[in-house]
């Protein structure tokens, strides 16, 4: 997919993403 912006993470797609941080975003993407 694509890189998920920080504000989208704040929306709360997945708890693990916020916990994992940047790597969590890459994993989800």
N, CA, C and O atoms as a DFTB+ gen file, in Angstrom:
116 C
 N C O
     1  1       0.840      -1.196       0.000
     2  2       0.000       0.000       0.000
     3  2       0.879       1.252       0.000
     4  3       1.786       1.386      -0.822
     5  1       0.600       2.164       0.932
     6  2       1.389       3.393       1.005
     7  2       1.708       3.704       2.455
     8  3       1.212       3.049       3.372
     9  1       2.545       4.714       2.646
    10  2       2.933       5.098       4.004
    11  2       1.766       5.797       4.705
    12  3       1.160       6.720       4.161
    13  1       1.467       5.340       5.918
    14  2       0.351       5.910       6.666
    15  2       0.817       7.129       7.468
    16  3       1.742       7.009       8.271
    17  1       0.206       8.284       7.272
    18  2       0.570       9.510       7.977
    19  2       0.298       9.390       9.478
    20  3      -0.589       8.644       9.892
    21  1       1.067      10.130      10.297
    22  2       0.930      10.104      11.756
    23  2      -0.486      10.430      12.220
    24  3      -0.971       9.844      13.187
    25  1      -1.152      11.362      11.537
    26  2      -2.492      11.769      11.973
    27  2      -3.496      10.636      11.778
    28  3      -4.491      10.545      12.496
    29  1      -3.223       9.777      10.799
    30  2      -4.085       8.618      10.585
    31  2      -3.885       7.621      11.725
    32  3      -4.834       6.988      12.191
    33  1      -2.635       7.494      12.162
    34  2      -2.343       6.604      13.275
    35  2      -3.040       7.091      14.529
    36  3      -3.512       6.293      15.339
    37  1      -3.103       8.417      14.687
    38  2      -3.761       8.999      15.851
    39  2      -5.240       8.639      15.825
    40  3      -5.886       8.536      16.868
    41  1      -5.768       8.449      14.614
    42  2      -7.167       8.061      14.467
    43  2      -7.407       6.698      15.098
    44  3      -8.501       6.414      15.587
    45  1      -6.375       5.852      15.085
    46  2      -6.448       4.570      15.771
    47  2      -6.839       3.405      14.889
    48  3      -7.796       2.702      15.213
    49  1      -6.122       3.160      13.756
    50  2      -6.396       1.999      12.912
    51  2      -6.065       0.705      13.649
    52  3      -6.802      -0.279      13.584
    53  1      -4.939       0.737      14.347
    54  2      -4.543      -0.429      15.150
    55  2      -3.690       0.018      16.330
    56  3      -2.826       0.881      16.183
    57  1      -3.927      -0.558      17.477
    58  2      -3.181      -0.181      18.680
    59  2      -1.699      -0.510      18.538
    60  3      -0.842       0.244      18.998
    61  1      -1.402      -1.648      17.893
    62  2      -0.008      -2.094      17.777
    63  2       0.822      -1.095      16.982
    64  3       2.018      -0.943      17.233
    65  1       0.199      -0.417      16.030
    66  2       0.938       0.554      15.220
    67  2       1.461       1.692      16.081
    68  3       2.622       2.085      15.962
    69  1       0.611       2.218      16.943
    70  2       1.029       3.329      17.793
    71  2       2.105       2.861      18.772
    72  3       3.007       3.618      19.131
    73  1       1.993       1.605      19.195
    74  2       2.966       1.062      20.145
    75  2       4.301       0.792      19.448
    76  3       5.371       1.050      20.000
    77  1       4.214       0.268      18.226
    78  2       5.424      -0.084      17.491
    79  2       6.095       1.144      16.892
    80  3       7.307       1.158      16.676
    81  1       5.295       2.181      16.625
    82  2       5.867       3.401      16.065
    83  2       6.048       3.308      14.557
    84  3       5.165       2.821      13.851
    85  1       7.189       3.772      14.064
    86  2       7.429       3.811      12.623
    87  2       7.387       2.413      12.013
    88  3       6.797       2.219      10.950
    89  1       7.998       1.450      12.667
    90  2       8.033       0.099      12.134
    91  2       6.636      -0.495      12.114
    92  3       6.311      -1.298      11.240
    93  1       5.816      -0.107      13.067
    94  2       4.431      -0.579      13.104
    95  2       3.680      -0.074      11.890
    96  3       2.857      -0.783      11.311
    97  1       3.977       1.179      11.504
    98  2       3.310       1.745      10.332
    99  2       3.717       0.987       9.073
   100  3       2.881       0.695       8.219
   101  1       5.001       0.672       8.964
   102  2       5.485      -0.050       7.788
   103  2       4.877      -1.451       7.730
   104  3       4.543      -1.945       6.653
   105  1       4.741      -2.073       8.870
   106  2       4.196      -3.427       8.926
   107  2       2.728      -3.415       8.501
   108  3       2.275      -4.299       7.774
   109  1       1.991      -2.398       8.968
   110  2       0.570      -2.302       8.635
   111  2       0.397      -1.967       7.157
   112  3      -0.527      -2.447       6.499
   113  1       1.305      -1.132       6.649
   114  2       1.224      -0.735       5.249
   115  2       1.660      -1.905       4.360
   116  3       1.666      -1.781       3.135
